[in-house]
Coordinates of C-alpha atoms in Angstrom, one line a residue:
Chain X
X1 CA 34.9 -19.6 -2.9
X2 CA 34.1 -21.3 -6.3
X3 CA 30.5 -22.8 -6.7
X4 CA 29.7 -26.3 -7.5
X5 CA 28.2 -26.5 -10.9
X6 CA 26.4 -29.7 -11.4
X7 CA 23.6 -29.8 -13.5
X8 CA 22.1 -32.5 -11.6
X9 CA 21.2 -29.6 -8.7
X10 CA 20.7 -26.7 -10.7
X11 CA 18.6 -25.1 -7.7
X12 CA 22.2 -24.8 -5.6
X13 CA 23.0 -21.8 -4.4
X14 CA 23.5 -19.5 -8.0
X15 CA 24.4 -16.7 -5.9
X16 CA 27.4 -15.6 -3.7
X17 CA 27.3 -15.8 0.1
X18 CA 26.9 -12.3 1.7
X19 CA 29.0 -12.2 4.4
X20 CA 32.0 -10.3 3.0
X21 CA 34.5 -12.9 4.9
X22 CA 34.3 -15.9 2.5
X23 CA 33.9 -13.7 -0.8
X24 CA 37.2 -14.1 -3.5
X25 CA 37.0 -11.1 -5.4
X26 CA 38.7 -12.1 -8.1
X27 CA 36.9 -15.2 -9.2
X28 CA 32.9 -15.5 -9.6
X29 CA 31.5 -18.5 -11.2
X30 CA 28.2 -18.8 -12.9
X31 CA 27.1 -22.9 -12.0
X32 CA 25.6 -24.2 -14.8
X33 CA 21.9 -23.9 -16.2
X34 CA 19.2 -26.2 -17.0
X35 CA 17.7 -25.4 -20.9
X36 CA 14.4 -25.8 -21.6
X37 CA 11.5 -24.8 -23.9
X38 CA 7.6 -23.2 -23.2
X39 CA 5.4 -23.9 -26.0
X40 CA 2.8 -22.3 -26.8
X41 CA 4.5 -19.0 -25.9
X42 CA 5.4 -16.1 -27.6
X43 CA 9.3 -15.7 -26.8
X44 CA 11.4 -18.5 -26.6
X45 CA 11.6 -18.9 -23.6
X46 CA 14.2 -19.7 -20.4
X47 CA 17.8 -20.3 -22.1
X48 CA 21.0 -20.6 -20.1
X49 CA 24.4 -21.0 -20.2
X50 CA 26.3 -23.7 -19.2
X51 CA 28.9 -23.6 -16.6
X52 CA 31.0 -20.3 -17.2
X53 CA 33.2 -18.5 -14.9
X54 CA 33.5 -14.3 -15.1
X55 CA 36.5 -12.3 -13.7
X56 CA 35.3 -9.6 -11.5
X57 CA 36.9 -6.2 -12.3
X58 CA 38.3 -4.2 -9.7
X59 CA 37.9 -0.7 -12.0
X60 CA 38.3 2.2 -10.1
X61 CA 35.8 3.9 -8.0
X62 CA 33.3 6.3 -10.0
X63 CA 34.3 4.2 -13.3
X64 CA 31.4 3.3 -15.0
X65 CA 30.7 1.3 -18.0
X66 CA 27.5 0.6 -20.0
X67 CA 26.2 -2.6 -21.1
X68 CA 25.7 -2.3 -24.7
X69 CA 24.6 -5.3 -27.4
X70 CA 28.3 -5.5 -28.4
X71 CA 30.2 -6.5 -24.9
X72 CA 29.3 -7.0 -21.6
X73 CA 31.2 -4.6 -18.8
X74 CA 31.7 -4.6 -15.5
X75 CA 29.9 -2.3 -13.0
X76 CA 31.9 0.2 -10.8
X77 CA 32.8 -1.3 -7.9
X78 CA 31.6 0.5 -4.3
X79 CA 34.0 0.1 -1.8
X80 CA 32.2 -0.8 1.2
X81 CA 31.0 -4.4 2.6
X82 CA 28.1 -4.9 0.3
X83 CA 30.4 -5.1 -2.9
X84 CA 29.2 -9.2 -3.2
X85 CA 25.1 -7.9 -2.8
X86 CA 26.1 -5.5 -6.0
X87 CA 28.0 -8.5 -7.8
X88 CA 25.0 -10.7 -7.0
X89 CA 22.7 -8.6 -8.4
X90 CA 25.2 -7.8 -11.5
X91 CA 25.5 -11.4 -12.2
X92 CA 22.0 -11.7 -12.7
X93 CA 20.5 -8.9 -14.8
X94 CA 23.7 -10.2 -17.1
X95 CA 22.6 -12.9 -16.9
X96 CA 19.4 -12.5 -18.3
X97 CA 20.8 -10.1 -20.9
X98 CA 22.5 -12.5 -22.2
X99 CA 19.8 -15.7 -22.1
X100 CA 16.5 -13.8 -22.7
X101 CA 17.2 -10.5 -23.5
X102 CA 19.6 -10.5 -26.5
X103 CA 17.9 -13.9 -27.4
X104 CA 14.2 -12.0 -28.3
X105 CA 15.5 -8.6 -30.0
X106 CA 12.1 -8.1 -31.6
X107 CA 10.0 -8.8 -28.8
X108 CA 11.5 -6.5 -26.7
X109 CA 11.5 -4.5 -29.0
X110 CA 7.6 -3.9 -29.5
X111 CA 7.5 -5.0 -25.8
X112 CA 9.5 -1.4 -24.9
X113 CA 7.0 0.8 -27.0
X114 CA 4.1 -0.8 -25.9
X115 CA 2.8 -4.1 -23.1
X116 CA -0.4 -5.1 -24.3
X117 CA -0.8 -8.1 -21.4
X118 CA -3.9 -10.6 -21.1
X119 CA -4.0 -11.1 -17.7
X120 CA -3.9 -9.4 -14.7
X121 CA -2.4 -11.2 -11.5
X122 CA -3.1 -10.5 -7.8
X123 CA -0.7 -12.7 -5.6
X124 CA 1.0 -13.3 -2.7
X125 CA 3.9 -10.6 -1.6
X126 CA 5.6 -14.5 -0.7
X127 CA 9.2 -15.6 -1.9
X128 CA 7.5 -18.6 -2.7
X129 CA 4.9 -17.8 -5.2
X130 CA 6.4 -15.9 -8.1
X131 CA 3.3 -16.1 -11.1
X132 CA 6.6 -15.4 -13.0
X133 CA 8.3 -18.6 -11.8
X134 CA 5.0 -20.9 -10.8
X135 CA 2.7 -20.1 -14.0
X136 CA 5.7 -19.3 -16.3
X137 CA 4.8 -15.8 -16.9
X138 CA 6.9 -14.1 -19.4
X139 CA 7.7 -9.7 -20.5
X140 CA 4.2 -8.7 -21.3
X141 CA 2.0 -11.6 -19.9
X142 CA 0.9 -10.5 -17.1
X143 CA 0.1 -7.4 -15.2
X144 CA 1.0 -8.0 -11.6
X145 CA 0.0 -7.0 -8.1
X146 CA 1.7 -8.6 -4.6
X147 CA 0.7 -7.7 -1.9
X148 CA 0.4 -9.4 1.6
X149 CA -2.2 -12.7 1.3
X150 CA -3.3 -11.5 -2.2
X151 CA -6.5 -9.5 -0.8
X152 CA -8.5 -7.0 -3.2
X153 CA -10.4 -4.9 -1.1
X154 CA -13.8 -3.4 -1.8
X155 CA -14.8 -0.1 -3.9
X156 CA -16.1 1.3 -0.4
X157 CA -12.9 0.9 1.3
X158 CA -11.2 4.1 -0.7
X159 CA -8.2 4.2 -2.6
X160 CA -4.9 2.2 -2.4
X161 CA -2.3 0.8 -4.4
X162 CA -4.7 -2.1 -5.1
X163 CA -7.4 -0.1 -6.6
X164 CA -5.1 2.5 -8.6
X165 CA -4.0 -1.0 -10.4
X166 CA -7.3 -2.3 -10.9
X167 CA -7.6 0.9 -12.4
X168 CA -5.1 1.2 -14.4
X169 CA -5.1 -2.3 -15.7
X170 CA -9.2 -3.2 -16.0
X171 CA -9.6 0.5 -17.9
X172 CA -6.2 1.7 -19.6
X173 CA -4.2 -1.8 -20.4
X174 CA -7.9 -3.5 -21.1
X175 CA -6.8 -6.7 -19.7
X176 CA -9.1 -9.4 -20.2
X177 CA -8.6 -12.1 -17.6
X178 CA -8.1 -11.0 -13.8
X179 CA -6.8 -13.4 -11.9
X180 CA -6.5 -13.7 -8.0
X181 CA -3.6 -16.6 -7.0
X182 CA -3.8 -17.7 -3.2
X183 CA -1.2 -20.2 -1.9
X184 CA -0.5 -22.6 0.8
X185 CA 1.0 -21.7 4.5
X186 CA 0.2 -17.9 3.6
X187 CA 1.7 -16.2 6.8
X188 CA -0.9 -13.3 6.5
X189 CA -4.3 -15.5 6.1
X190 CA -2.3 -17.1 9.8
X191 CA -2.4 -13.4 11.2
X192 CA -5.7 -12.6 10.1
X193 CA -7.3 -16.1 12.0
X194 CA -5.1 -15.9 14.7
X195 CA -6.2 -12.4 15.2
X196 CA -7.5 -11.0 18.6
X197 CA -9.5 -8.3 19.3
X198 CA -8.0 -7.0 22.2
X199 CA -7.0 -3.1 21.0
X200 CA -3.4 -3.8 19.5
X201 CA -2.9 -2.2 16.3
X202 CA -0.5 -3.0 13.8
X203 CA 0.1 -2.5 9.8
X204 CA -0.6 -6.1 9.5
X205 CA -4.1 -6.2 11.1
X206 CA -5.0 -3.2 9.3
X207 CA -4.4 -5.2 6.5
X208 CA -5.8 -8.2 6.4
X209 CA -8.9 -6.9 8.4
X210 CA -10.1 -6.6 4.2
X211 CA -10.1 -10.5 4.6
X212 CA -12.0 -10.5 7.4
X213 CA -15.4 -12.7 5.8
X214 CA -13.3 -14.8 4.8
X215 CA -12.6 -15.4 8.6
X216 CA -15.7 -15.1 9.6
X217 CA -17.2 -17.5 6.9
X218 CA -14.4 -20.0 7.5
X219 CA -15.1 -19.8 11.6
X220 CA -18.7 -21.4 10.4
X221 CA -17.9 -23.9 8.5
X222 CA -14.7 -25.0 9.7
X223 CA -15.4 -25.1 13.4
X224 CA -14.2 -28.9 13.8
X225 CA -11.1 -28.8 12.2
X226 CA -7.6 -27.8 13.6
X227 CA -6.3 -24.6 13.2
X228 CA -3.9 -25.8 10.6
X229 CA -7.0 -26.6 8.5
X230 CA -8.9 -23.8 9.1
X231 CA -5.6 -21.6 7.7
X232 CA -5.6 -23.4 4.5
X233 CA -9.6 -23.3 4.2
X234 CA -9.4 -20.0 5.1
X235 CA -6.8 -19.1 2.2
X236 CA -9.1 -21.0 -0.3
X237 CA -12.4 -18.9 1.0
X238 CA -10.8 -15.4 0.8
X239 CA -9.6 -16.2 -2.9
X240 CA -13.6 -16.2 -3.1
X241 CA -13.9 -13.4 -1.3
X242 CA -11.5 -11.5 -2.9
X243 CA -13.3 -11.9 -6.1
X244 CA -16.8 -10.8 -5.1
X245 CA -14.8 -7.8 -3.7
X246 CA -13.9 -7.2 -7.4
X247 CA -17.5 -7.3 -8.2
X248 CA -17.6 -3.9 -6.2
X249 CA -15.9 -1.6 -8.8
X250 CA -18.5 -0.9 -11.0
X251 CA -15.9 -0.4 -14.1
X252 CA -15.1 -3.8 -13.5
X253 CA -18.8 -5.7 -12.6
X254 CA -19.8 -3.7 -15.9
X255 CA -16.9 -5.6 -18.1
X256 CA -17.8 -8.7 -16.6
X257 CA -21.6 -8.2 -17.5
X258 CA -20.1 -8.0 -21.3
X259 CA -18.0 -10.3 -21.4
X260 CA -15.0 -7.8 -22.0
X261 CA -13.6 -9.6 -18.7
X262 CA -13.2 -12.8 -16.3
X263 CA -12.8 -13.3 -13.5
X264 CA -10.7 -16.3 -12.0
X265 CA -9.3 -17.8 -9.2
X266 CA -6.2 -19.9 -8.6
X267 CA -4.7 -21.5 -5.3
X268 CA -1.2 -22.9 -5.6
X269 CA -0.5 -25.3 -2.5
X270 CA 3.6 -26.0 -2.7
X271 CA 4.0 -28.4 0.0
X272 CA 2.3 -31.0 -2.9
X273 CA 3.0 -29.0 -5.7
X274 CA -0.9 -28.8 -7.3
X275 CA -2.5 -25.8 -8.5
X276 CA -6.5 -25.3 -9.1
X277 CA -7.6 -22.7 -11.0
X278 CA -12.0 -22.2 -11.3
X279 CA -13.5 -19.2 -13.0
X280 CA -15.9 -17.0 -11.6
X281 CA -19.4 -17.8 -12.7
X282 CA -21.0 -14.0 -13.0
X283 CA -24.3 -14.9 -14.5
X284 CA -24.7 -18.0 -11.9
X285 CA -23.4 -16.1 -9.3
X286 CA -26.2 -14.8 -6.2
X287 CA -24.4 -12.0 -5.1
X288 CA -27.2 -11.0 -2.5
X289 CA -27.4 -14.0 -0.7
X290 CA -24.1 -13.4 1.7
X291 CA -21.6 -13.4 -1.3
X292 CA -21.7 -16.8 -2.4
X293 CA -20.4 -17.2 -5.7
X294 CA -21.0 -19.9 -8.0
X295 CA -17.5 -21.3 -9.9
X296 CA -17.5 -23.1 -13.3
X297 CA -14.3 -24.6 -15.2
X298 CA -13.0 -25.8 -11.9
X299 CA -9.5 -27.8 -12.8
X300 CA -6.7 -28.9 -10.7
X301 CA -3.4 -30.0 -11.8
X302 CA -0.9 -32.0 -9.9
Chain K
X1 CA -10.7 -37.4 -28.3
X2 CA -11.7 -36.5 -24.5
X3 CA -15.0 -38.6 -24.4
X4 CA -12.8 -41.8 -26.1
X5 CA -10.3 -41.3 -23.6
X6 CA -12.6 -41.2 -20.7
X7 CA -14.7 -43.7 -22.0
X8 CA -11.7 -46.2 -21.8
X9 CA -10.3 -45.4 -18.7
X10 CA -14.2 -45.9 -17.2
X11 CA -13.2 -49.4 -18.8
X12 CA -10.1 -49.5 -17.9
X13 CA -11.3 -48.8 -14.2
X14 CA -14.3 -51.2 -13.9
X15 CA -11.9 -54.2 -15.5
X16 CA -9.9 -53.4 -12.3
X17 CA -12.5 -53.8 -9.9
X18 CA -14.0 -57.2 -11.1
X19 CA -10.2 -58.1 -11.6
X20 CA -8.3 -57.4 -8.2
X21 CA -11.0 -58.6 -5.5
X22 CA -8.7 -58.2 -2.9
X23 CA -8.9 -53.9 -3.5
X24 CA -9.7 -52.5 0.0
X25 CA -13.1 -50.5 0.6
X26 CA -11.3 -47.2 0.9
X27 CA -10.0 -48.1 -2.6
X28 CA -13.4 -49.2 -4.3
X29 CA -15.0 -46.6 -2.8
X30 CA -12.4 -44.2 -4.8
X31 CA -12.5 -46.3 -8.3
X32 CA -16.5 -46.1 -8.2
X33 CA -16.3 -42.3 -7.6
X34 CA -14.0 -41.8 -10.0
X35 CA -15.9 -43.6 -12.4
X36 CA -19.4 -41.4 -11.4
X37 CA -17.6 -38.7 -12.6
X38 CA -16.3 -39.8 -15.9
X39 CA -19.7 -40.5 -16.8
X40 CA -20.6 -37.1 -15.8
X41 CA -17.8 -35.3 -17.9
X42 CA -18.5 -33.0 -20.3
X43 CA -15.3 -31.9 -21.3
X44 CA -15.1 -28.8 -22.5
X45 CA -13.0 -26.9 -25.1
X46 CA -10.3 -24.9 -23.4
X47 CA -10.3 -21.1 -23.6
X48 CA -6.8 -20.0 -24.7
X49 CA -5.8 -17.9 -20.9
X50 CA -6.1 -20.8 -19.2
X51 CA -4.2 -23.3 -21.5
X52 CA -1.7 -20.5 -20.9
X53 CA -1.3 -20.9 -17.4
X54 CA -2.1 -24.8 -17.7
X55 CA 1.1 -25.2 -19.8
X56 CA 3.0 -22.7 -17.7
X57 CA 2.5 -24.7 -14.3
X58 CA 3.0 -27.5 -16.1
X59 CA 6.6 -26.8 -17.1
X60 CA 7.3 -25.6 -13.3
X61 CA 6.1 -28.7 -12.1
X62 CA 8.0 -30.8 -14.3
X63 CA 11.5 -29.3 -14.3
X64 CA 11.2 -27.1 -11.1
X65 CA 9.4 -28.7 -8.3
X66 CA 10.4 -32.2 -9.3
X67 CA 13.8 -32.0 -10.2
X68 CA 14.5 -30.2 -6.8
X69 CA 12.5 -32.1 -4.1
X70 CA 14.7 -30.5 -1.2
X71 CA 14.5 -27.3 -2.1
X72 CA 11.0 -26.9 -2.2
X73 CA 10.8 -29.2 0.9
X74 CA 12.6 -26.8 2.4
X75 CA 10.5 -23.6 1.3
X76 CA 6.9 -25.4 2.4
X77 CA 8.5 -25.1 6.1
X78 CA 9.1 -22.2 5.6
X79 CA 10.9 -19.0 3.9
X80 CA 14.2 -16.8 4.5
X81 CA 14.6 -14.6 1.6
X82 CA 17.5 -12.3 2.1
X83 CA 15.9 -9.9 -0.1
X84 CA 12.6 -7.5 -0.2
X85 CA 12.0 -5.9 -3.2
X86 CA 9.5 -3.0 -5.0
X87 CA 9.1 -3.3 -8.1
X88 CA 6.4 -1.7 -10.7
X89 CA 2.8 -3.8 -11.4
X90 CA 3.8 -3.3 -15.6
X91 CA 4.1 -6.9 -17.0
X92 CA 7.4 -6.5 -18.7
X93 CA 9.2 -5.6 -15.4
X94 CA 9.3 -9.0 -13.2
X95 CA 12.4 -9.3 -11.1
X96 CA 11.9 -13.1 -11.3
X97 CA 12.8 -12.5 -14.2
X98 CA 15.4 -10.1 -15.3
X99 CA 17.3 -10.7 -11.9
X100 CA 16.3 -14.5 -12.0
X101 CA 15.4 -14.2 -8.7
X102 CA 14.3 -18.1 -7.5
X103 CA 11.3 -19.5 -5.1
X104 CA 13.0 -18.3 -1.8
X105 CA 14.7 -15.5 -2.6
X106 CA 12.9 -12.2 -2.8
X107 CA 9.8 -11.3 -1.3
X108 CA 8.2 -9.3 -3.3
X109 CA 5.8 -6.2 -3.6
X110 CA 4.8 -4.7 -6.7
X111 CA 2.7 -2.0 -7.0
X112 CA 2.0 0.8 -9.6
X113 CA 5.6 2.8 -9.8
X114 CA 7.0 1.1 -7.7
X115 CA 6.4 3.4 -4.9
X116 CA 7.1 3.5 -0.8
X117 CA 4.7 5.7 0.8
X118 CA 5.5 7.5 3.8
X119 CA 5.0 6.0 7.2
X120 CA 1.2 6.5 7.4
X121 CA -0.8 4.6 10.6
X122 CA -3.9 5.8 9.1
X123 CA -3.8 5.0 5.1
X124 CA -1.2 2.9 3.2
X125 CA -1.6 0.1 5.4
X126 CA -0.8 -2.3 2.7
X127 CA 2.5 -1.3 2.1
X128 CA 2.9 -0.9 5.5
X129 CA 1.9 -5.0 6.3
X130 CA 4.3 -5.9 3.6
X131 CA 7.3 -3.9 5.5
X132 CA 6.3 -4.9 9.0
X133 CA 6.0 -8.8 7.8
X134 CA 9.8 -8.5 6.0
X135 CA 11.6 -6.9 8.2
X136 CA 9.8 -8.4 12.1
X137 CA 8.9 -11.7 10.5
X138 CA 11.2 -12.5 7.6
X139 CA 13.8 -10.7 8.8
X140 CA 15.1 -9.4 4.7
X141 CA 18.6 -7.9 4.9
X142 CA 18.1 -6.0 2.1
X143 CA 15.4 -3.6 0.6
X144 CA 15.7 -3.0 -3.2
X145 CA 13.4 -0.7 -4.9
X146 CA 13.7 -0.9 -8.9
X147 CA 12.1 1.6 -11.4
X148 CA 12.3 1.2 -15.2
X149 CA 11.4 3.0 -18.4
X150 CA 8.3 3.9 -20.0
X151 CA 6.7 3.9 -16.5
X152 CA 3.3 4.4 -17.3
X153 CA 2.3 5.2 -13.3
X154 CA 5.1 7.9 -13.2
X155 CA 3.9 9.5 -16.7
X156 CA 0.8 9.9 -15.7
X157 CA 1.9 11.8 -12.0
X158 CA 4.2 13.9 -14.6
X159 CA 1.3 14.7 -17.2
X160 CA -1.2 15.4 -14.3
X161 CA -2.1 19.5 -14.1
X162 CA -2.0 20.4 -10.3
X163 CA -4.7 23.1 -10.6
X164 CA -7.6 20.8 -10.2
X165 CA -8.7 20.7 -13.8
X166 CA -8.3 16.9 -14.4
X167 CA -10.4 14.3 -12.7
X168 CA -8.7 13.0 -9.5
X169 CA -8.8 9.3 -9.8
X170 CA -7.5 6.1 -7.6
X171 CA -4.5 5.7 -9.8
X172 CA -3.7 9.8 -9.5
X173 CA -4.3 9.5 -5.3
X174 CA -1.6 6.4 -5.6
X175 CA 0.8 8.1 -7.8
X176 CA 0.9 11.7 -5.8
X177 CA 3.1 9.8 -3.6
X178 CA 6.2 10.2 -5.9
X179 CA 4.9 14.4 -6.0
X180 CA 8.6 15.4 -3.9
X181 CA 10.1 13.5 -6.8
X182 CA 8.0 15.4 -9.6
X183 CA 8.8 18.7 -8.0
X184 CA 12.6 18.3 -8.0
X185 CA 12.6 17.1 -11.5
X186 CA 10.4 19.7 -12.9
X187 CA 13.0 22.5 -11.1
X188 CA 16.2 20.7 -12.1
X189 CA 15.5 20.0 -15.9
X190 CA 12.5 22.3 -16.6
X191 CA 14.4 22.8 -20.2
X192 CA 13.9 18.8 -21.0
X193 CA 11.2 17.2 -23.2
X194 CA 8.7 15.6 -21.3
X195 CA 9.5 11.8 -22.0
X196 CA 13.3 12.9 -20.7
X197 CA 11.9 14.2 -17.5
X198 CA 9.7 10.6 -17.3
X199 CA 12.9 9.2 -17.0
X200 CA 14.1 11.5 -14.9
X201 CA 11.3 10.8 -12.7
X202 CA 11.7 7.4 -12.8
X203 CA 14.9 7.6 -11.2
X204 CA 14.1 10.6 -8.3
X205 CA 11.0 8.5 -7.3
X206 CA 13.3 5.6 -6.9
X207 CA 15.3 7.4 -5.1
X208 CA 12.0 9.4 -3.1
X209 CA 10.9 5.7 -2.2
X210 CA 14.2 5.3 -0.6
X211 CA 13.6 8.2 1.8
X212 CA 10.6 7.3 2.8
X213 CA 11.3 4.1 4.0
X214 CA 13.0 5.4 6.7
X215 CA 10.3 7.2 8.2
X216 CA 9.3 3.4 9.3
X217 CA 10.5 2.8 12.6
X218 CA 11.9 -0.4 12.1
X219 CA 13.2 -0.1 8.9
X220 CA 15.1 2.7 10.8
X221 CA 16.2 0.6 13.6
X222 CA 17.4 -1.7 11.8
X223 CA 19.5 0.5 9.4
X224 CA 21.0 1.8 12.3
X225 CA 22.1 -1.7 13.6
X226 CA 23.6 -1.9 10.1
X227 CA 21.4 -5.4 9.8
X228 CA 19.7 -3.5 6.9
X229 CA 20.7 -2.1 3.6
X230 CA 18.7 0.0 1.0
X231 CA 19.4 0.0 -2.7
X232 CA 18.4 1.5 -5.6
X233 CA 17.9 0.0 -9.0
X234 CA 16.6 1.2 -12.4
X235 CA 15.5 -1.1 -15.5
X236 CA 15.7 0.1 -18.8
X237 CA 14.5 -2.2 -21.0
X238 CA 14.9 0.1 -24.2
X239 CA 18.8 -0.2 -24.0
X240 CA 18.6 -3.3 -22.1
X241 CA 20.6 -1.6 -18.7
X242 CA 20.3 -1.9 -15.1
X243 CA 21.3 0.9 -13.1
X244 CA 21.6 0.2 -9.7
X245 CA 22.9 2.3 -6.2
X246 CA 22.9 2.3 -2.3
X247 CA 21.1 4.6 -0.2
X248 CA 23.3 5.9 2.3
X249 CA 23.0 8.2 5.2
X250 CA 25.8 10.2 6.8
X251 CA 25.9 12.0 9.8
X252 CA 29.4 13.8 10.2
X253 CA 31.1 14.5 13.7
X254 CA 30.0 17.4 15.5
X255 CA 32.0 21.1 15.6
X256 CA 32.6 22.9 18.3
X257 CA 32.0 26.3 17.7

């Protein structure tokens, strides 16, 4: 099945349908993609090729060819119903390798030795809010944690994957900025706001409870709003509470005090396509007053 | 320069208020509010980190969002990704870049060393919550766990002495999820050098995570109903290669004795 390749619709489905009945094994066409440049970044950014077709070769099972710089060979076809998934992933990687990796050999060689990201980003696992897409982070820019509702548990809550990543990013990689990015229509925040105290347990409940202070504050200050607007309010409130929770980590607090580390919040609204960003004003923040935080350098882009 | 442009803007807005008498109250109030804001505005020099984010978002908005409103309007109503991806937090291995996942395609969890712990309701609620949401609410069809070369988390796991002589931090507590893969690699490749052992462990740890995925009841149920596939991947950014494989379990027919 040939995929239409019009430049005017660059985000038309780029991959083969997953049902094997419509998969034609002899022809895969890669649709036309847009060309663009990001300025002020180290890498010459995303340049993607025009429409081209790759023939999927049906090598015998077990036959593996390795990708190398001089030619792009095909990988082994697994003879079962999920051949199309492998071909999909193969196309994706080959596109990256050809258009990004091989176009920037020095950058990737130096990145292979060591990473020195300036940012640590904590974002939601939601498929619509990848920081590489919406904020254009390139390889080497941002050490990224993604969890449900971009929550940061407190230091006192004990070991977790978020704490481990914070430890590594701040103490080993020595990042200069931590950015917590929330977003609109967050399922995790919605679950937090709709949570009932009925004794039932689930992983989602056990996790989003880390945001309960934000829920309490929202119920107090936004009780006159309908549920959807309360959720929006809580999405932003939760980011601020995560910023406060970051300061509960002694090594983070120390670096913020010494001005070696800045903490920022961000909110991506994908309904209206806007982005708000603010920075925690550590000197102005009075944590003892119920976790009120003061922010500075607030910006809004749309 | 910013001062000049804000002064110019104030002048233009004041002119608008003077000349356009038919402006309604709401518009007038809004314009007056903007004038006040501009007058009080003291632009500060922009931090390079902030500039980086501005540039990134502007690029995305102009080249992606504004050019494909249909897709983004659809996504604003809901997401239905086919993939769930576990990847490392390493800044060099974003699956959106190496596998070109676009908005809406992959529910993505990123943690140190792309680990999936075994089912445990008392701990690891973070990963548990992502799996619960992805399987029960989003109904993803594929879970892909991607390991990578030169992984700091795996290196930490492999170098940590198990005799209690080194301090045990949050990182160690997390990466010990991969202990079964470390034990296996040390046994099977005990004569290899440390770097090679780490490489084997990076791949073995992906398999360990795939095995752990099956301990989650809803994951297991979907696999049995053939609604879900488990895939492993390994991105080697030193040589520019990507390997991937499938995790299959197979129960043979019983033999009667």
